[in-house]
């Protein structure tokens, strides 16, 4: 190797090293910022054994359910854009010896969305590898680095530079959607419904039905009561739902309840008790609406006698005290209070 070439190689290495160090420093800085995924992982590392009621799911339950109101032993492991793939992975990730009630949302998009195959929010899958030690993807894959997702990475850097932070409660509820910060117009039903419609989700749909079935089987095997919850949405959102997608969700729900009739199905999607003042946008409750919904869910579970682990376990164990098949199917279409 000639001297001029060595000099060129050294200069080139130095030139390339500077931006690499900048990216590494930016990656470390973004990772050091508070985020809900890291918080929830740390909280469960210390207190998973105390959790009796666990809430999973997407932004509908992250923002829409108040664990502090739901039960003294409740915690929310929901996160925005969280899909059934990660609901199942997180359920298996943490030891939950005292769990007696599991709340899983069944929204218009739940069975059709998968971060890896159908979602526009693929970058959010990285949080499970980076902050929650979920091994759905290898640590050295693109899911192991914030900087591997340039657009999202730039936004996180911008938010950090401006001191913008997501807010959540001690028990894991998202607190960003406050009544005074409602989007205008609130009832953007068509926009929100179209954003959550997935035309080509055949494989994702089948995989999600299987995952939901696995969650139900996991609960049955452990004497845990599974609650399938549909949160309120606006009338405009319902009007612009795709009929084929809606029929597929309803059919899958009926099939699941035939296989697991012990499931509690609560559907508040068209509940008239929720008005414009309760919504952040067409399909997300604000903190006021979330408090209202959580009280309704809590009261519904109380009336069913599902407030204690022993009662829930006894009702599920060996298939005893199951509701009739007809009643279980009917619950897919009836608002429960």
Short mmCIF file of C-alpha atoms in Angstrom, two decimals:
data_model
loop_
_atom_site.label_atom_id
_atom_site.label_comp_id
_atom_site.label_asym_id
_atom_site.label_seq_id
_atom_site.Cartn_x
_atom_site.Cartn_y
_atom_site.Cartn_z
CA UNK A 1 0.00 0.00 0.00
CA UNK A 2 1.51 3.31 -1.10
CA UNK A 3 1.91 6.25 1.25
CA UNK A 4 -0.59 8.46 -0.63
CA UNK A 5 -3.19 5.71 -0.51
CA UNK A 6 -2.64 5.21 3.23
CA UNK A 7 -3.10 8.93 3.76
CA UNK A 8 -6.29 8.90 1.71
CA UNK A 9 -7.63 5.88 3.62
CA UNK A 10 -6.94 7.54 6.97
CA UNK A 11 -8.64 10.75 5.92
CA UNK A 12 -11.64 8.88 4.56
CA UNK A 13 -11.91 6.87 7.79
CA UNK A 14 -11.81 10.04 9.81
CA UNK A 15 -14.40 11.67 7.57
CA UNK A 16 -16.77 8.70 7.96
CA UNK A 17 -16.13 8.34 11.68
CA UNK A 18 -17.49 11.78 12.54
CA UNK A 19 -21.08 11.22 11.29
CA UNK A 20 -21.01 7.71 12.75
CA UNK A 21 -20.17 9.11 16.18
CA UNK A 22 -22.91 11.70 15.80
CA UNK A 23 -25.47 8.98 15.03
CA UNK A 24 -24.25 6.87 17.95
CA UNK A 25 -24.53 9.84 20.30
CA UNK A 26 -28.00 10.70 19.00
CA UNK A 27 -29.10 7.06 19.42
CA UNK A 28 -27.90 7.08 23.03
CA UNK A 29 -29.63 10.39 23.71
CA UNK A 30 -32.96 9.24 22.28
CA UNK A 31 -32.77 6.02 24.28
CA UNK A 32 -32.12 8.02 27.45
CA UNK A 33 -35.38 9.96 27.08
CA UNK A 34 -38.33 8.81 29.22
CA UNK A 35 -40.83 6.69 27.31
CA UNK A 36 -43.85 4.62 28.24
CA UNK A 37 -42.38 1.31 27.08
CA UNK A 38 -39.30 1.66 29.29
CA UNK A 39 -41.40 2.83 32.22
CA UNK A 40 -43.78 -0.11 31.99
CA UNK A 41 -40.96 -2.61 31.67
CA UNK A 42 -39.24 -1.20 34.76
CA UNK A 43 -42.49 -1.08 36.73
CA UNK A 44 -43.30 -4.71 35.98
CA UNK A 45 -39.74 -5.80 36.74
CA UNK A 46 -40.39 -4.59 40.29
CA UNK A 47 -44.11 -5.17 40.75
CA UNK A 48 -45.45 -7.80 38.32
CA UNK A 49 -46.27 -10.10 41.23
CA UNK A 50 -48.75 -7.53 42.57
CA UNK A 51 -50.77 -7.22 39.35
CA UNK A 52 -54.22 -8.82 39.47
CA UNK A 53 -55.86 -6.98 36.58
CA UNK A 54 -53.86 -6.35 33.42
CA UNK A 55 -54.87 -4.18 30.47
CA UNK A 56 -53.32 -4.90 27.07
CA UNK A 57 -53.88 -3.39 23.64
CA UNK A 58 -53.47 -0.30 21.49
CA UNK A 59 -54.15 3.39 21.96
CA UNK A 60 -57.84 2.63 22.52
CA UNK A 61 -57.02 1.13 25.92
CA UNK A 62 -53.76 3.04 26.53
CA UNK A 63 -55.77 6.27 26.57
CA UNK A 64 -59.23 4.86 27.25
CA UNK A 65 -58.84 2.83 30.46
CA UNK A 66 -57.73 4.21 33.84
CA UNK A 67 -56.05 1.40 35.79
CA UNK A 68 -56.25 3.38 39.02
CA UNK A 69 -60.03 3.48 38.66
CA UNK A 70 -60.47 -0.03 37.31
CA UNK A 71 -59.05 -1.90 40.31
CA UNK A 72 -56.57 -1.52 43.14
CA UNK A 73 -54.39 -4.20 41.56
CA UNK A 74 -54.66 -3.01 37.92
CA UNK A 75 -51.87 -2.04 35.55
CA UNK A 76 -51.95 -1.05 31.87
CA UNK A 77 -49.45 -2.65 29.52
CA UNK A 78 -51.21 -1.08 26.53
CA UNK A 79 -49.25 1.15 24.15
CA UNK A 80 -50.19 3.18 21.05
CA UNK A 81 -50.25 0.98 17.91
CA UNK A 82 -49.74 -2.20 19.95
CA UNK A 83 -51.02 -5.23 18.08
CA UNK A 84 -52.02 -8.72 19.14
CA UNK A 85 -48.56 -9.98 18.18
CA UNK A 86 -47.11 -7.92 21.03
CA UNK A 87 -50.05 -8.37 23.40
CA UNK A 88 -49.29 -12.09 23.32
CA UNK A 89 -45.52 -11.58 23.54
CA UNK A 90 -45.84 -9.27 26.56
CA UNK A 91 -48.27 -11.60 28.28
CA UNK A 92 -45.63 -14.33 28.03
CA UNK A 93 -42.79 -11.96 28.90
CA UNK A 94 -43.67 -11.12 32.51
CA UNK A 95 -44.41 -13.42 35.46
CA UNK A 96 -47.92 -12.60 36.68
CA UNK A 97 -48.62 -15.05 39.50
CA UNK A 98 -51.62 -13.15 40.90
CA UNK A 99 -53.31 -12.26 37.64
CA UNK A 100 -57.06 -12.91 37.69
CA UNK A 101 -58.45 -10.57 35.01
CA UNK A 102 -57.05 -9.70 31.59
CA UNK A 103 -58.57 -6.89 29.49
CA UNK A 104 -57.90 -7.04 25.74
CA UNK A 105 -59.45 -4.57 23.27
CA UNK A 106 -61.34 -5.82 20.24
CA UNK A 107 -61.51 -2.77 17.99
CA UNK A 108 -62.47 -2.38 14.35
CA UNK A 109 -58.83 -2.89 13.33
CA UNK A 110 -57.56 -5.30 16.00
CA UNK A 111 -57.73 -8.44 13.87
CA UNK A 112 -56.48 -6.78 10.68
CA UNK A 113 -53.47 -4.78 11.87
CA UNK A 114 -49.97 -6.17 12.31
CA UNK A 115 -47.00 -3.86 12.67
CA UNK A 116 -44.74 -6.04 10.57
CA UNK A 117 -47.09 -6.66 7.65
CA UNK A 118 -50.00 -4.19 7.42
CA UNK A 119 -49.37 -1.18 9.65
CA UNK A 120 -47.98 2.23 8.76
CA UNK A 121 -46.42 2.34 12.24
CA UNK A 122 -43.77 -0.35 11.73
CA UNK A 123 -41.12 1.68 13.56
CA UNK A 124 -43.01 1.27 16.84
CA UNK A 125 -42.10 -2.43 16.87
CA UNK A 126 -38.54 -1.44 17.79
CA UNK A 127 -39.59 -0.36 21.29
CA UNK A 128 -40.28 -3.97 22.29
CA UNK A 129 -36.74 -5.07 21.43
CA UNK A 130 -34.98 -1.96 22.74
CA UNK A 131 -36.92 -1.15 25.91
CA UNK A 132 -38.89 -4.26 26.91
CA UNK A 133 -36.46 -7.06 26.03
CA UNK A 134 -39.02 -8.87 23.87
CA UNK A 135 -37.17 -11.18 21.50
CA UNK A 136 -39.65 -11.08 18.62
CA UNK A 137 -36.72 -9.74 16.55
CA UNK A 138 -32.95 -10.09 16.93
CA UNK A 139 -31.12 -7.43 18.94
CA UNK A 140 -28.84 -6.65 15.98
CA UNK A 141 -31.67 -6.33 13.48
CA UNK A 142 -33.14 -2.97 12.54
CA UNK A 143 -35.61 -3.45 15.38
CA UNK A 144 -32.71 -3.03 17.81
CA UNK A 145 -31.92 0.58 16.87
CA UNK A 146 -33.86 3.83 17.00
CA UNK A 147 -31.74 5.30 14.18
CA UNK A 148 -32.82 2.51 11.83
CA UNK A 149 -36.12 4.37 11.39
CA UNK A 150 -35.01 7.80 10.08
CA UNK A 151 -38.36 9.64 10.02
CA UNK A 152 -39.39 8.47 13.49
CA UNK A 153 -35.84 9.03 14.76
CA UNK A 154 -35.83 12.64 13.57
CA UNK A 155 -39.20 13.24 15.23
CA UNK A 156 -37.95 11.80 18.52
CA UNK A 157 -34.88 14.02 18.34
CA UNK A 158 -37.09 17.04 17.64
CA UNK A 159 -39.36 16.23 20.58
CA UNK A 160 -36.37 15.74 22.87
CA UNK A 161 -34.81 19.04 21.77
CA UNK A 162 -38.06 20.89 22.48
CA UNK A 163 -38.67 19.13 25.78
CA UNK A 164 -41.89 17.48 24.57
CA UNK A 165 -42.84 14.43 26.60
CA UNK A 166 -45.62 11.88 26.52
CA UNK A 167 -47.47 11.68 29.81
CA UNK A 168 -48.72 8.59 31.59
CA UNK A 169 -50.03 7.70 35.00
CA UNK A 170 -48.22 5.62 37.58
CA UNK A 171 -50.28 2.60 36.53
CA UNK A 172 -49.69 3.13 32.83
CA UNK A 173 -52.59 5.13 31.35
CA UNK A 174 -51.74 7.64 28.62
CA UNK A 175 -52.61 11.16 29.78
CA UNK A 176 -51.89 13.20 26.64
CA UNK A 177 -55.51 13.38 25.48
CA UNK A 178 -56.91 15.97 27.85
CA UNK A 179 -60.36 17.50 27.23
CA UNK A 180 -58.94 20.98 26.64
CA UNK A 181 -56.67 19.61 23.88
CA UNK A 182 -59.30 17.92 21.69
CA UNK A 183 -58.53 17.83 17.99
CA UNK A 184 -60.69 20.09 15.81
CA UNK A 185 -62.93 18.83 14.40
CA UNK A 186 -63.33 16.19 17.04
CA UNK A 187 -65.50 13.93 14.92
CA UNK A 188 -63.05 13.16 12.10
CA UNK A 189 -64.81 9.83 11.67
CA UNK A 190 -64.18 9.24 7.99
CA UNK A 191 -60.48 10.01 8.26
CA UNK A 192 -60.00 7.80 11.30
CA UNK A 193 -62.06 4.89 9.92
CA UNK A 194 -60.18 4.93 6.62
CA UNK A 195 -56.84 5.04 8.44
CA UNK A 196 -57.83 1.86 10.28
CA UNK A 197 -59.18 -0.07 7.29
CA UNK A 198 -56.92 -2.76 5.87
CA UNK A 199 -57.95 -4.05 2.46
CA UNK A 200 -55.32 -6.80 2.07
CA UNK A 201 -54.91 -8.28 5.53
CA UNK A 202 -55.71 -11.94 4.85
CA UNK A 203 -52.61 -13.46 6.45
CA UNK A 204 -52.48 -10.86 9.22
CA UNK A 205 -56.15 -11.50 9.98
CA UNK A 206 -55.63 -15.26 10.26
CA UNK A 207 -52.54 -14.77 12.43
CA UNK A 208 -54.36 -12.36 14.73
CA UNK A 209 -57.35 -14.68 15.15
CA UNK A 210 -54.86 -17.39 16.12
CA UNK A 211 -53.11 -15.04 18.56
CA UNK A 212 -56.36 -14.05 20.20
CA UNK A 213 -57.23 -17.73 20.50
CA UNK A 214 -53.85 -18.35 22.15
CA UNK A 215 -54.51 -15.55 24.64
CA UNK A 216 -57.90 -17.08 25.47
CA UNK A 217 -56.30 -20.52 25.92
CA UNK A 218 -53.57 -18.99 28.10
CA UNK A 219 -56.24 -17.43 30.32
CA UNK A 220 -58.32 -20.61 30.54
CA UNK A 221 -55.29 -22.70 31.52
CA UNK A 222 -54.48 -20.31 34.38
CA UNK A 223 -57.98 -19.53 35.62
CA UNK A 224 -57.74 -15.92 34.39
CA UNK A 225 -60.90 -14.16 33.29
CA UNK A 226 -60.53 -12.68 29.79
CA UNK A 227 -62.48 -9.50 29.04
CA UNK A 228 -62.83 -8.49 25.38
CA UNK A 229 -63.52 -4.76 25.38
CA UNK A 230 -64.64 -2.50 22.55
CA UNK A 231 -64.23 1.16 23.42
CA UNK A 232 -66.59 3.94 22.24
CA UNK A 233 -66.23 5.48 18.79
CA UNK A 234 -68.21 8.25 17.12
CA UNK A 235 -71.22 7.68 14.94
CA UNK A 236 -69.28 9.03 11.94
CA UNK A 237 -66.52 6.50 12.54
CA UNK A 238 -69.01 3.64 12.58
CA UNK A 239 -70.72 4.97 9.46
CA UNK A 240 -67.45 4.90 7.51
CA UNK A 241 -66.30 1.46 8.63
CA UNK A 242 -65.70 -1.00 5.80
CA UNK A 243 -68.56 -3.52 5.86
CA UNK A 244 -66.36 -6.47 4.92
CA UNK A 245 -63.83 -5.74 7.65
CA UNK A 246 -66.60 -5.25 10.22
CA UNK A 247 -68.28 -8.54 9.27
CA UNK A 248 -64.98 -10.39 9.56
CA UNK A 249 -64.40 -9.03 13.07
CA UNK A 250 -67.92 -9.93 14.19
CA UNK A 251 -67.65 -13.45 12.75
CA UNK A 252 -64.29 -14.02 14.42
CA UNK A 253 -65.74 -12.77 17.71
CA UNK A 254 -68.64 -15.18 17.51
CA UNK A 255 -66.29 -18.06 16.77
CA UNK A 256 -64.03 -17.18 19.69
CA UNK A 257 -66.98 -17.01 22.09
CA UNK A 258 -68.19 -20.39 20.92
CA UNK A 259 -64.78 -21.86 21.72
CA UNK A 260 -64.36 -19.90 24.96
CA UNK A 261 -67.83 -19.03 26.29
CA UNK A 262 -66.35 -17.98 29.63
CA UNK A 263 -65.05 -14.78 27.99
CA UNK A 264 -66.71 -11.54 29.12
CA UNK A 265 -67.57 -9.41 26.08
CA UNK A 266 -68.13 -5.70 26.68
CA UNK A 267 -69.01 -3.54 23.67
CA UNK A 268 -69.37 0.22 24.19
CA UNK A 269 -68.71 1.18 20.56
CA UNK A 270 -72.17 2.75 20.07
CA UNK A 271 -72.95 3.66 23.69
CA UNK A 272 -75.10 6.79 23.74
CA UNK A 273 -73.74 7.84 27.13
CA UNK A 274 -70.57 9.06 25.40
CA UNK A 275 -70.82 12.44 23.69
CA UNK A 276 -68.47 14.85 21.96
CA UNK A 277 -67.06 16.08 25.27
CA UNK A 278 -65.73 12.59 26.01
CA UNK A 279 -63.69 12.20 22.80
CA UNK A 280 -60.26 13.36 21.74
CA UNK A 281 -61.03 12.40 18.17
CA UNK A 282 -63.46 10.03 16.46
CA UNK A 283 -62.10 6.84 18.05
CA UNK A 284 -60.08 7.92 21.09
CA UNK A 285 -61.48 8.98 24.44
CA UNK A 286 -59.96 11.87 26.31
CA UNK A 287 -59.15 11.56 30.01
CA UNK A 288 -62.71 12.49 30.99
CA UNK A 289 -64.20 9.88 28.66
CA UNK A 290 -61.67 7.33 29.87
CA UNK A 291 -62.74 7.84 33.47
CA UNK A 292 -66.37 7.38 32.47
CA UNK A 293 -65.66 4.22 30.49
CA UNK A 294 -63.52 2.70 33.22
CA UNK A 295 -66.24 3.21 35.81
CA UNK A 296 -68.73 1.46 33.54
CA UNK A 297 -66.35 -1.45 32.98
CA UNK A 298 -65.60 -1.72 36.68
CA UNK A 299 -69.29 -1.76 37.55
CA UNK A 300 -70.05 -4.33 34.86
CA UNK A 301 -67.35 -6.66 36.19
CA UNK A 302 -68.50 -6.08 39.76
CA UNK A 303 -72.06 -7.07 38.88
CA UNK A 304 -70.74 -10.23 37.30
CA UNK A 305 -68.87 -11.04 40.50
CA UNK A 306 -65.46 -10.80 38.85
CA UNK A 307 -63.69 -8.70 41.43
CA UNK A 308 -61.60 -11.45 42.99
CA UNK A 309 -59.12 -14.02 41.77
CA UNK A 310 -60.84 -16.94 43.44
CA UNK A 311 -64.21 -16.10 41.88
CA UNK A 312 -62.72 -15.67 38.41
CA UNK A 313 -60.70 -18.84 38.66
CA UNK A 314 -63.66 -20.83 39.89
CA UNK A 315 -65.84 -19.68 37.01
CA UNK A 316 -63.24 -20.56 34.38
CA UNK A 317 -61.81 -23.74 35.87
CA UNK A 318 -62.82 -26.92 34.07
CA UNK A 319 -65.36 -24.99 32.02
CA UNK A 320 -67.75 -24.62 34.93
CA UNK A 321 -70.40 -21.91 35.20
CA UNK A 322 -69.99 -20.98 31.55
CA UNK A 323 -72.62 -18.84 29.85
CA UNK A 324 -74.76 -20.44 27.21
CA UNK A 325 -73.47 -20.42 23.65
CA UNK A 326 -76.41 -18.31 22.53
CA UNK A 327 -75.78 -15.65 25.15
CA UNK A 328 -72.06 -15.56 24.41
CA UNK A 329 -72.66 -14.90 20.72
CA UNK A 330 -75.28 -12.25 21.43
CA UNK A 331 -72.79 -10.28 23.50
CA UNK A 332 -70.87 -9.47 20.30
CA UNK A 333 -73.61 -7.09 19.27
CA UNK A 334 -74.95 -5.71 22.55
CA UNK A 335 -73.66 -2.71 24.49
CA UNK A 336 -72.80 -3.88 28.00
CA UNK A 337 -73.05 -1.54 30.96
#
